[in-house]
Coordinates of C-alpha atoms in Angstrom, one line a residue:
Chain A
X1 CA 110.3 143.7 103.7
X2 CA 107.2 140.7 102.6
X3 CA 107.0 142.3 99.5
X4 CA 111.2 141.7 98.5
X5 CA 110.6 138.0 100.0
X6 CA 107.3 137.7 97.5
X7 CA 109.3 138.7 94.4
X8 CA 112.3 136.1 95.8
X9 CA 110.1 133.2 96.0
X10 CA 108.2 134.4 92.9
X11 CA 111.8 134.5 90.8
X12 CA 112.3 131.3 92.2
X13 CA 109.7 129.2 91.4
X14 CA 109.4 130.7 87.9
X15 CA 113.0 129.1 87.8
X16 CA 112.1 126.1 88.4
X17 CA 108.6 125.7 87.1
X18 CA 111.2 126.6 84.0
X19 CA 113.8 123.6 85.0
X20 CA 111.3 121.8 86.1
X21 CA 109.5 121.8 82.5
X22 CA 113.2 120.8 80.5
X23 CA 113.5 117.2 79.2
X24 CA 116.7 116.9 81.0
X25 CA 116.5 114.6 83.8
X26 CA 119.4 116.7 86.1
X27 CA 117.5 119.6 85.2
X28 CA 114.2 118.6 86.5
X29 CA 116.6 117.5 89.6
X30 CA 117.9 121.8 89.9
X31 CA 114.4 122.8 89.6
X32 CA 112.9 121.0 92.5
X33 CA 115.5 121.8 94.5
X34 CA 114.6 125.7 93.7
X35 CA 111.4 124.7 94.6
X36 CA 112.0 123.1 97.9
X37 CA 113.8 126.9 99.0
X38 CA 111.0 128.3 97.5
X39 CA 109.0 127.0 99.9
X40 CA 111.2 127.0 102.2
X41 CA 111.0 130.6 101.9
X42 CA 107.4 130.8 102.2
X43 CA 106.8 129.6 105.5
X44 CA 109.8 132.0 107.0
X45 CA 107.8 135.1 105.0
X46 CA 103.8 133.6 106.4
X47 CA 105.2 133.1 109.8
X48 CA 106.1 136.8 110.0
X49 CA 109.3 138.8 109.4
X50 CA 110.8 140.8 112.1
X51 CA 114.2 142.5 112.5
X52 CA 115.9 141.9 115.5
X53 CA 113.2 140.8 117.9
X54 CA 114.5 138.2 120.5
X55 CA 112.1 134.8 119.9
X56 CA 113.3 133.4 123.8
X57 CA 112.2 134.1 127.3
X58 CA 114.7 136.9 128.9
X59 CA 116.6 135.4 131.7
X60 CA 114.6 137.5 134.6
X61 CA 111.1 137.1 132.6
X62 CA 108.5 134.4 133.1
X63 CA 106.6 135.2 130.3
X64 CA 107.8 135.9 126.1
X65 CA 107.1 139.8 126.1
X66 CA 105.1 141.7 123.3
X67 CA 107.1 142.6 120.3
X68 CA 109.1 138.8 120.0
X69 CA 109.8 136.6 116.4
X70 CA 108.4 133.3 116.1
X71 CA 110.4 130.6 116.4
X72 CA 108.3 128.2 114.5
X73 CA 108.9 128.8 111.6
X74 CA 112.5 128.6 111.8
X75 CA 112.2 125.0 113.3
X76 CA 109.7 123.8 110.4
X77 CA 112.7 124.9 108.0
X78 CA 115.5 123.9 109.7
X79 CA 113.0 120.2 109.5
X80 CA 112.7 121.0 105.9
X81 CA 115.5 121.7 105.0
X82 CA 117.2 118.5 106.4
X83 CA 114.1 116.7 105.0
X84 CA 115.3 118.2 101.3
X85 CA 118.5 117.8 101.5
X86 CA 118.4 114.1 102.4
X87 CA 115.7 113.6 99.4
X88 CA 117.8 115.7 96.6
X89 CA 120.7 113.7 97.5
X90 CA 119.4 111.2 97.2
X91 CA 117.6 112.1 93.9
X92 CA 121.1 113.1 92.3
X93 CA 122.2 109.7 93.1
X94 CA 119.7 108.2 91.3
X95 CA 119.8 110.5 88.6
X96 CA 123.8 109.5 88.3
X97 CA 122.9 106.2 88.2
X98 CA 119.7 106.5 85.5
X99 CA 122.7 108.4 83.4
X100 CA 124.7 105.5 83.9
X101 CA 122.5 102.7 83.3
X102 CA 120.2 104.1 80.5
X103 CA 123.2 106.3 78.8
X104 CA 120.6 109.5 78.6
X105 CA 119.0 112.4 81.1
X106 CA 116.4 112.6 78.0
X107 CA 113.0 112.0 80.0
X108 CA 111.5 111.1 76.8
X109 CA 114.4 108.5 76.2
X110 CA 113.5 107.0 78.9
X111 CA 111.1 103.9 78.2
X112 CA 112.6 101.4 79.8
X113 CA 109.5 100.8 82.3
X114 CA 107.6 101.4 80.2
X115 CA 108.0 100.4 76.9
X116 CA 105.4 101.7 73.6
X117 CA 102.9 99.5 73.1
X118 CA 103.4 97.4 70.0
X119 CA 99.9 98.7 68.2
X120 CA 99.2 101.3 65.5
X121 CA 100.1 104.6 67.4
X122 CA 103.5 102.8 68.2
X123 CA 103.8 102.3 64.6
X124 CA 102.8 105.8 63.1
X125 CA 105.5 107.2 65.1
X126 CA 107.8 104.7 63.7
X127 CA 106.2 105.4 59.7
X128 CA 106.8 109.2 60.8
X129 CA 110.7 108.8 62.0
X130 CA 111.3 106.6 58.6
X131 CA 109.9 109.4 56.5
X132 CA 111.6 111.9 58.0
X133 CA 115.0 109.9 57.9
X134 CA 114.4 109.2 53.9
X135 CA 113.4 113.2 53.4
X136 CA 117.0 114.3 55.2
Chain B
X1 CA 94.0 106.1 128.8
X2 CA 96.9 103.9 127.4
X3 CA 99.0 106.8 125.7
X4 CA 101.7 103.8 125.0
X5 CA 99.0 101.9 122.5
X6 CA 98.7 105.1 120.4
X7 CA 102.8 105.4 119.8
X8 CA 103.7 101.8 119.4
X9 CA 102.8 101.7 116.2
X10 CA 105.4 104.0 115.4
X11 CA 108.0 102.8 118.4
X12 CA 106.8 99.3 116.9
X13 CA 108.7 99.3 113.5
X14 CA 111.2 101.5 114.1
X15 CA 112.6 99.1 117.0
X16 CA 112.4 96.6 114.3
X17 CA 114.0 98.7 111.8
X18 CA 117.0 100.1 114.4
X19 CA 117.4 96.5 115.3
X20 CA 117.6 94.9 111.6
X21 CA 120.5 98.1 111.2
X22 CA 122.0 96.7 113.9
X23 CA 122.4 93.0 112.3
X24 CA 123.7 94.7 108.8
X25 CA 125.4 92.1 107.0
X26 CA 123.6 89.0 109.3
X27 CA 121.1 88.4 107.0
X28 CA 119.1 85.6 108.7
X29 CA 118.9 87.2 112.0
X30 CA 117.0 90.2 109.9
X31 CA 114.7 88.3 108.5
X32 CA 113.2 87.1 111.9
X33 CA 113.6 90.3 113.8
X34 CA 111.6 91.7 110.6
X35 CA 109.2 89.0 111.4
X36 CA 108.7 89.4 114.8
X37 CA 108.7 93.2 114.6
X38 CA 105.5 92.9 112.3
X39 CA 103.4 90.3 113.8
X40 CA 104.2 92.3 117.3
X41 CA 102.6 95.5 115.5
X42 CA 99.5 93.3 114.5
X43 CA 99.5 92.6 118.2
X44 CA 99.6 96.7 119.6
X45 CA 97.8 97.4 116.6
X46 CA 94.6 95.2 117.4
X47 CA 95.1 96.1 121.0
X48 CA 94.6 100.0 119.4
X49 CA 91.6 99.4 118.0
X50 CA 90.4 97.2 121.2
X51 CA 90.9 100.6 123.2
X52 CA 90.0 102.7 120.3
X53 CA 86.4 101.1 120.3
X54 CA 85.7 100.5 124.0
X55 CA 87.1 103.8 125.4
X56 CA 86.6 106.2 122.7
X57 CA 89.2 108.2 120.4
X58 CA 92.9 108.3 122.3
X59 CA 95.2 111.0 122.2
X60 CA 98.7 111.6 123.4
X61 CA 100.9 114.9 123.7
X62 CA 104.4 114.0 123.0
X63 CA 106.8 115.2 126.1
X64 CA 103.4 116.2 127.7
X65 CA 103.5 119.5 126.0
X66 CA 99.6 120.3 126.0
X67 CA 98.3 119.8 122.9
X68 CA 98.0 122.9 120.5
X69 CA 102.1 123.3 120.9
X70 CA 103.5 120.2 121.0
X71 CA 102.6 116.9 118.8
X72 CA 99.9 115.1 119.4
X73 CA 99.6 111.3 118.4
X74 CA 95.3 110.5 118.0
X75 CA 93.9 107.6 117.3
X76 CA 90.2 107.5 116.2
X77 CA 88.3 104.2 114.9
X78 CA 89.4 105.1 111.4
X79 CA 93.0 105.5 112.5
X80 CA 93.3 101.9 114.4
X81 CA 92.0 100.4 111.7
X82 CA 94.3 101.4 108.9
X83 CA 97.1 100.9 111.5
X84 CA 95.5 97.1 112.0
X85 CA 95.3 96.3 108.5
X86 CA 98.5 98.0 107.4
X87 CA 100.0 95.5 110.0
X88 CA 98.0 92.8 108.5
X89 CA 99.9 93.6 105.3
X90 CA 103.0 93.8 106.6
X91 CA 103.1 90.6 108.1
X92 CA 102.0 89.2 104.5
X93 CA 104.4 90.7 102.8
X94 CA 107.7 90.1 105.1
X95 CA 106.2 86.4 104.5
X96 CA 106.5 86.5 100.7
X97 CA 109.4 87.9 101.3
X98 CA 111.2 85.4 103.0
X99 CA 110.7 83.3 99.9
X100 CA 111.0 85.9 97.4
X101 CA 113.5 88.6 98.0
X102 CA 117.2 87.4 96.4
X103 CA 120.4 87.6 98.4
X104 CA 121.6 90.9 97.0
X105 CA 118.8 93.0 98.3
X106 CA 118.4 91.6 101.1
X107 CA 122.0 92.3 101.7
X108 CA 121.8 96.0 101.3
X109 CA 119.5 96.3 103.8
X110 CA 115.6 95.6 102.2
X111 CA 114.6 94.8 105.7
X112 CA 115.6 97.7 107.4
X113 CA 114.1 99.4 105.0
X114 CA 111.0 97.9 104.6
X115 CA 110.1 98.2 108.7
X116 CA 111.2 102.1 108.1
X117 CA 108.1 102.4 105.4
X118 CA 105.8 101.1 108.0
X119 CA 106.8 103.6 110.3
X120 CA 106.2 106.5 108.1
X121 CA 102.7 105.0 107.1
X122 CA 101.5 104.2 110.8
X123 CA 103.1 107.1 111.5
X124 CA 101.0 109.1 108.9
X125 CA 98.1 106.6 110.5
X126 CA 98.4 108.3 114.1
X127 CA 99.6 111.9 114.0
X128 CA 97.4 115.1 115.0
X129 CA 99.4 117.6 113.2
X130 CA 100.1 118.8 109.8
X131 CA 103.3 119.4 109.9
X132 CA 104.3 115.9 111.9
X133 CA 102.3 114.4 108.3
X134 CA 104.8 116.2 106.4
X135 CA 107.4 114.2 108.4
X136 CA 105.7 110.9 108.8
X137 CA 105.8 111.8 104.4
X138 CA 108.8 112.1 104.1
X139 CA 110.2 108.8 106.1
X140 CA 107.5 106.9 103.7
X141 CA 108.7 108.5 100.9
X142 CA 113.0 108.2 101.2
X143 CA 111.9 104.4 102.4
X144 CA 109.9 103.9 98.9
X145 CA 112.7 105.5 96.6
X146 CA 114.9 103.1 98.4
X147 CA 112.8 99.8 98.2
X148 CA 111.8 101.1 94.4
X149 CA 115.7 101.3 93.2
X150 CA 116.9 98.5 95.3
X151 CA 118.3 95.9 93.0
X152 CA 119.3 98.6 90.5
X153 CA 118.0 97.3 87.2
X154 CA 117.7 99.5 83.9
X155 CA 114.0 99.3 84.4
X156 CA 113.2 99.7 88.4
X157 CA 116.1 103.1 87.7
X158 CA 113.8 104.4 85.2
X159 CA 110.5 104.0 87.1
X160 CA 112.6 105.2 90.1
X161 CA 113.9 108.6 88.5
X162 CA 109.7 109.1 87.8
X163 CA 108.6 108.4 91.2
X164 CA 111.0 110.8 93.1
X165 CA 110.8 113.1 90.6
X166 CA 106.3 113.8 90.9
X167 CA 106.6 112.7 94.4
X168 CA 109.1 115.7 95.7
X169 CA 106.9 118.6 93.8
X170 CA 103.9 116.9 95.2
X171 CA 106.0 117.1 98.6
X172 CA 107.2 120.3 97.8
X173 CA 103.1 121.4 97.3
X174 CA 102.3 120.2 100.6
X175 CA 104.9 121.8 102.3
X176 CA 103.5 125.2 100.8
X177 CA 100.0 124.5 101.5
X178 CA 101.3 123.6 105.1
X179 CA 102.9 127.1 105.4
X180 CA 100.0 129.2 103.9
X181 CA 97.5 127.2 106.0
X182 CA 99.9 127.9 109.1
X183 CA 100.1 131.9 108.3
X184 CA 96.7 132.3 108.6
X185 CA 96.0 130.5 111.8
X186 CA 99.2 130.0 113.6
X187 CA 98.6 127.3 114.6
X188 CA 99.0 123.4 112.9
X189 CA 97.1 121.1 115.2
X190 CA 94.6 119.6 113.0
X191 CA 92.4 119.7 116.2
X192 CA 93.0 123.3 116.5
X193 CA 92.6 124.0 113.0
X194 CA 89.2 122.8 112.7
X195 CA 87.9 125.2 114.9
X196 CA 90.2 128.2 114.0
X197 CA 89.1 127.7 110.1
X198 CA 85.4 127.8 111.6
X199 CA 85.8 131.7 112.6
X200 CA 87.9 132.8 110.0
X201 CA 87.3 135.9 108.0
X202 CA 88.7 135.0 104.4
X203 CA 86.6 131.5 103.3
X204 CA 88.6 132.1 99.5
X205 CA 91.7 131.7 100.8
X206 CA 90.6 128.8 103.1
X207 CA 89.2 127.0 99.9
X208 CA 92.5 128.1 97.8
X209 CA 94.7 126.2 100.5
X210 CA 91.9 123.7 100.5
X211 CA 92.8 123.0 96.9
X212 CA 96.0 122.7 97.2
X213 CA 96.5 120.2 99.8
X214 CA 93.5 118.2 97.2
X215 CA 96.5 118.7 94.6
X216 CA 99.3 117.5 97.5
X217 CA 97.1 114.9 98.6
X218 CA 96.1 113.2 95.5
X219 CA 99.0 113.2 94.1
X220 CA 99.9 111.2 96.8
X221 CA 96.0 109.3 96.0
X222 CA 97.5 108.7 92.3
X223 CA 94.0 110.8 91.7
X224 CA 92.8 111.5 88.3
X225 CA 95.2 114.1 86.3
X226 CA 98.2 113.3 88.9
X227 CA 98.5 109.7 88.7
X228 CA 101.4 109.1 85.9
X229 CA 103.7 108.3 88.1
X230 CA 102.0 105.3 89.6
X231 CA 101.8 102.7 86.2
X232 CA 105.6 104.0 85.1
X233 CA 107.2 102.8 88.7
X234 CA 105.2 100.2 90.6
X235 CA 105.8 97.5 88.6
X236 CA 109.3 97.6 88.3
X237 CA 110.5 96.4 92.2
X238 CA 110.8 93.1 93.8
X239 CA 107.1 91.4 94.3
X240 CA 106.5 91.7 98.5
X241 CA 107.9 96.1 97.8
X242 CA 105.5 95.9 94.8
X243 CA 102.5 94.1 97.2
X244 CA 103.1 96.2 99.9
X245 CA 102.9 99.5 97.5
X246 CA 99.9 98.8 95.9
X247 CA 98.2 97.9 99.1
X248 CA 99.6 100.8 101.4
X249 CA 101.2 103.8 99.7
X250 CA 98.1 105.4 97.9
X251 CA 95.7 104.7 100.8
X252 CA 97.9 106.9 103.0
X253 CA 96.6 109.9 100.3
X254 CA 93.3 108.7 100.7
X255 CA 93.3 108.8 104.5
X256 CA 95.2 112.1 104.5
X257 CA 92.2 113.8 102.3
X258 CA 89.4 111.5 104.0
X259 CA 91.3 113.3 107.5
X260 CA 91.6 117.0 106.5
X261 CA 88.5 116.8 104.5
X262 CA 86.3 115.7 107.4
X263 CA 88.3 117.5 110.5
X264 CA 89.6 121.1 108.8
X265 CA 88.1 122.1 105.4
X266 CA 84.7 121.9 105.8
X267 CA 83.9 125.4 105.2
X268 CA 83.2 125.2 101.2
X269 CA 81.8 121.4 100.8
X270 CA 80.2 122.7 98.0
X271 CA 83.4 123.7 95.8
X272 CA 86.0 121.5 97.3
X273 CA 83.6 117.7 97.8
X274 CA 81.9 119.0 94.2
X275 CA 85.4 118.8 92.7
X276 CA 86.4 116.1 93.9
X277 CA 83.6 114.2 92.5
X278 CA 84.9 115.3 89.2
X279 CA 88.5 113.6 90.4
X280 CA 86.9 110.9 91.3
X281 CA 84.8 109.4 88.2
X282 CA 87.7 111.0 86.3
X283 CA 90.2 108.9 88.0
X284 CA 88.1 106.0 87.9
X285 CA 87.3 105.8 84.0
X286 CA 91.1 106.4 83.6
X287 CA 92.5 103.9 85.3
X288 CA 90.0 100.5 83.8
X289 CA 90.7 102.0 80.4
X290 CA 94.4 101.6 81.2
X291 CA 94.4 99.0 82.7
X292 CA 92.5 96.8 79.4
X293 CA 95.2 98.8 77.4
X294 CA 98.4 96.8 79.0
X295 CA 99.4 93.5 78.2
X296 CA 101.5 93.1 81.0
X297 CA 99.7 91.6 84.9
X298 CA 101.6 93.9 86.7
X299 CA 100.9 97.0 84.9
X300 CA 97.2 96.2 84.6
X301 CA 97.2 95.7 88.0
X302 CA 98.8 99.1 88.6
X303 CA 96.2 100.7 86.8
X304 CA 93.3 99.5 88.8
X305 CA 94.8 100.5 91.8
X306 CA 94.4 103.8 90.5
X307 CA 90.8 102.9 89.3
X308 CA 90.1 101.7 92.7
X309 CA 91.2 105.1 94.4
X310 CA 87.9 107.1 92.9
X311 CA 85.6 104.9 94.6
X312 CA 87.2 105.8 97.5
X313 CA 87.5 109.5 96.5
X314 CA 84.0 109.1 95.5
X315 CA 82.7 108.5 98.9
X316 CA 84.0 111.3 100.5
X317 CA 83.0 113.6 97.7
X318 CA 79.8 112.6 98.3
X319 CA 80.4 113.4 102.0
X320 CA 77.5 111.7 103.2
X321 CA 77.6 109.7 106.7
X322 CA 77.2 106.5 105.0
X323 CA 79.6 107.7 101.6
X324 CA 82.1 108.1 104.4
X325 CA 81.5 104.6 105.8
X326 CA 81.4 103.1 102.2
X327 CA 85.1 105.1 101.7
X328 CA 86.5 103.8 104.9
X329 CA 85.3 100.1 103.9
X330 CA 86.6 100.1 100.9
X331 CA 90.1 101.4 102.0
X332 CA 90.2 98.4 104.3
X333 CA 88.8 95.8 101.1
X334 CA 90.9 97.4 99.0
X335 CA 94.3 97.4 100.8
X336 CA 93.5 93.8 101.5
X337 CA 92.9 92.8 98.0
X338 CA 95.7 94.9 96.2
X339 CA 98.5 93.6 97.9
X340 CA 97.4 90.4 97.6
X341 CA 96.7 90.5 93.7
X342 CA 100.2 91.6 93.3
X343 CA 101.2 88.9 95.9
X344 CA 99.8 86.7 92.9
X345 CA 101.4 88.1 90.1
X346 CA 104.5 87.2 91.6
X347 CA 103.8 83.7 92.1
X348 CA 102.1 84.0 88.5
X349 CA 105.5 84.6 86.9
X350 CA 107.5 82.3 88.8
X351 CA 105.3 79.3 87.8
X352 CA 104.7 80.4 83.9
X353 CA 108.1 82.3 83.2
X354 CA 106.3 85.5 82.6
X355 CA 104.1 89.1 83.0
X356 CA 103.0 89.3 79.6
X357 CA 99.7 87.5 79.4
X358 CA 99.9 86.5 76.0
X359 CA 103.0 84.3 77.1
X360 CA 101.1 83.4 80.8
X361 CA 98.9 80.6 80.9
X362 CA 97.7 76.5 81.8
X363 CA 98.0 77.7 85.3
X364 CA 94.6 76.1 86.6
X365 CA 95.8 73.1 86.0
X366 CA 100.0 73.1 87.0
X367 CA 98.4 74.7 90.8
X368 CA 94.3 74.4 90.6
X369 CA 94.6 75.8 94.7
X370 CA 96.2 78.7 93.2
X371 CA 93.5 79.5 91.3
X372 CA 91.1 79.0 93.7
X373 CA 93.4 81.2 96.0
X374 CA 93.9 83.7 93.1
X375 CA 89.8 83.8 92.6
X376 CA 89.0 85.9 95.4
X377 CA 90.6 88.7 95.3
X378 CA 90.2 88.8 91.4
X379 CA 86.6 88.1 91.9
X380 CA 86.2 90.8 94.6
X381 CA 88.3 92.8 92.0
X382 CA 85.4 92.8 89.8
X383 CA 83.0 92.8 93.2
X384 CA 81.3 89.7 92.6
X385 CA 78.5 89.2 95.5
X386 CA 79.9 87.1 98.8
X387 CA 82.9 89.0 98.1
X388 CA 84.0 92.3 100.0
X389 CA 84.2 94.4 96.7
X390 CA 80.6 93.7 96.3
X391 CA 79.7 95.3 99.7
X392 CA 82.0 98.2 99.4
X393 CA 80.7 99.1 95.6
X394 CA 76.9 98.5 96.9
X395 CA 77.1 100.5 100.2
X396 CA 78.8 103.6 97.8
X397 CA 76.2 103.5 94.7
X398 CA 73.7 103.4 97.5
X399 CA 74.9 106.8 99.1
X400 CA 75.5 108.1 95.7
X401 CA 71.9 107.1 94.7
X402 CA 70.7 109.1 98.2
X403 CA 72.9 111.8 97.3
X404 CA 71.2 111.8 93.5
X405 CA 74.7 112.2 92.1
X406 CA 73.8 109.5 89.2
X407 CA 76.2 110.8 86.8
X408 CA 79.0 109.4 89.3
X409 CA 76.7 106.6 89.6
X410 CA 76.5 105.5 86.3
X411 CA 80.4 106.2 85.8
X412 CA 81.3 103.6 88.6
X413 CA 78.5 101.6 87.3
X414 CA 80.8 101.3 83.9
X415 CA 84.1 100.7 85.9
X416 CA 82.6 97.9 87.2
X417 CA 81.3 96.1 84.4
X418 CA 84.7 97.3 82.1
X419 CA 86.3 95.5 85.5
X420 CA 84.8 92.5 85.5
X421 CA 85.7 92.4 81.7
X422 CA 89.5 92.6 82.8
X423 CA 89.0 90.0 85.3
X424 CA 87.2 87.3 83.1
X425 CA 90.1 88.6 80.5
X426 CA 93.1 87.8 83.2
X427 CA 91.1 84.7 84.5
X428 CA 90.8 83.3 80.7
X429 CA 94.5 84.2 79.9
X430 CA 95.9 83.3 82.9
X431 CA 93.9 80.0 84.0
X432 CA 92.3 78.7 81.5
X433 CA 94.1 79.5 78.4
X434 CA 97.4 76.7 77.7
X435 CA 100.8 78.0 78.4
X436 CA 102.0 79.2 74.8
X437 CA 105.0 76.9 75.4
X438 CA 103.9 74.6 77.2
X439 CA 105.6 75.4 80.0
X440 CA 103.8 75.9 83.5
X441 CA 104.7 74.6 86.1
X442 CA 103.1 73.7 89.2
X443 CA 103.9 75.1 93.1
X444 CA 105.1 71.5 93.6
X445 CA 108.2 73.4 91.3
X446 CA 108.6 75.9 94.3
X447 CA 111.2 74.2 96.9
X448 CA 109.5 73.0 99.9
X449 CA 110.3 76.2 102.7
X450 CA 109.5 78.4 100.2
X451 CA 106.1 77.1 98.8
X452 CA 105.1 78.0 102.5
X453 CA 106.7 81.5 102.2
X454 CA 105.2 82.3 98.9
X455 CA 101.5 80.8 99.1
X456 CA 100.8 81.5 102.7
X457 CA 100.8 85.6 102.5
X458 CA 98.2 84.6 99.3
X459 CA 95.9 82.4 101.6
X460 CA 95.5 84.9 104.4
X461 CA 94.6 86.9 102.4
X462 CA 92.3 85.3 100.7
X463 CA 90.7 84.3 103.6
X464 CA 90.3 88.0 104.9
X465 CA 89.0 89.3 101.8
X466 CA 86.3 85.7 102.1
X467 CA 86.1 87.1 105.6
X468 CA 85.1 90.4 104.9
X469 CA 82.7 89.6 102.7
X470 CA 80.8 87.4 105.1
X471 CA 81.0 89.0 108.0
X472 CA 80.4 92.1 106.7
X473 CA 78.0 93.2 108.6
X474 CA 80.0 94.2 112.1
X475 CA 82.9 95.3 109.6
X476 CA 79.9 98.2 107.9
X477 CA 79.7 98.7 111.5
X478 CA 82.9 99.8 112.8
X479 CA 83.0 101.8 109.7
X480 CA 79.5 103.4 110.2
X481 CA 81.3 104.3 113.7
X482 CA 84.8 105.3 112.4
X483 CA 82.4 107.6 109.6
X484 CA 80.0 108.8 112.4
X485 CA 83.5 109.7 114.5
X486 CA 84.3 111.7 110.6
X487 CA 81.1 113.2 110.6
X488 CA 81.1 114.8 113.9
X489 CA 85.0 115.6 114.9
X490 CA 83.9 117.7 118.1
X491 CA 85.3 114.7 120.0
X492 CA 88.1 113.8 118.4
X493 CA 88.5 117.5 119.1
X494 CA 88.1 117.5 122.9
X495 CA 89.7 114.0 123.5
X496 CA 93.3 116.1 121.0
X497 CA 92.5 119.4 122.8
X498 CA 91.8 118.1 126.3
X499 CA 92.7 120.8 129.1
X500 CA 93.4 123.4 126.9
X501 CA 90.2 123.9 125.2
X502 CA 89.6 127.7 124.2
X503 CA 86.6 129.0 125.1
X504 CA 85.3 129.0 121.2
X505 CA 84.7 125.0 122.0
X506 CA 81.9 125.8 124.0
X507 CA 80.1 127.4 120.1
X508 CA 80.6 123.8 118.8
X509 CA 78.0 122.7 116.9

């Protein structure tokens, strides 16, 4: 079971890294969603996987009998899911707003807060652009 | 035991935020409540510091669940000092906001969200549980997202996208590290973790997780390769928000590093703290070079936030009682100075009409008193002798020489020199140079009520910087005590675990 989980987590993380490396901000947000779900699965896995065991004390018992499943990781994941949901809905709203305001989702095109410094480097970039335009 | 004092840094701003939320749409009432709540927080924080200084580390078990099972709130000297300084910054920013925040931002919930930010910051300081720390980080993060985007200007949205995405990734890394640690030890209570990791069988795995924590907290603290979100976003929101961000948010990351890497991850100091020494040097260098390369005053200060994080990480990385004391002193000094600088930059913009250094000037003539007040944080940033920046740097240098870490000492000296150059440049451009359009207006041009709200926080914080500088000895004594508590965590562990102290505690060194 742990091996299967490890593969699932690996695939999720790989997918999220692929999406995070994209220049499209919306894809990057999807990458973050995948990543946070992968992390939730990590918590579940390291907390110990057990099938069909009770996480609670029986009605007659005074203490938890030995084969039991650990309820704490699930409580942690529940918290993480709720928090993650809030953050991600904010992030999606923010990206939508960014598309409205800036007209692009390409992270290279989002240079309002940090305009390129006027200097030799910026000039070089503009000259390269001009040359490319001439060549085309 | 006065347990409620430990809870008060969370309860007071939370209640204030709730009250502000109830008063939605009634801006004047919100202002009063927000200000009163911030002042009350300062009083509670001062009482807490007094309590901790007198009776030692104070812990409170939430819902009376004994320590490793429930959530523990705990305040040692470091936590109490941080809460106190943070609350004073909250007052300064709240007062400045009275004169500066525009009505649109106020109507859209500036005051409640600002108080929620304080909940997150103070909660991170007093928690004794790693998962709880994650939750407080999230509280801080979501409110900082909102404060950053509040107002909705194009550059704000642009900055907020970068800030949000990179911080969400850091959060995922943090949660992953917490999960792996829980898998190894079966506990999340920091004191309990400290005990269990001493007897762990696979020290290599612990070091791996420790590095994951360095990445997660380092991203929060904006250390060397992970700082790009900070200069991209910090200069965009309202002045009061910039100031509180610059003063507090990165320092919470440094605080978390200080806490975990003196209490929990001390098994492989040679590797983890050696890594941090590299990070510290590179952070300083990158920050100061970045600040020299930009012409926007607020962006120069943003880069300076990065640069000075390096000094605090250096103190932690050297890992001697003196170095840790230096890092604690530096934290206190830097929170005050950075908040002050951003407030000053906001005021300078109001008086000169620009944030670009070439387009500013003539302030010395227009507002001589402001020039004097602004001189204090600038000089303290550079480390001029009687001010707080000088003492904190001196202690760190002494600690570095003691450890014979000559490279980092040399780097920090060069960075100080470059900072001095930057300060000289800013001083000349801002105050001595005549305004290019001759349009620098004096503080007289500000509305009378607003004038007090805008200038009073600057005077207060500059006074605080001078005070820390002149009375460096008692502050240093406090920092030394805090460092002693960090270097010898046994009382901390005892205070948290109390009666639930397991048998292994007998083996405490």
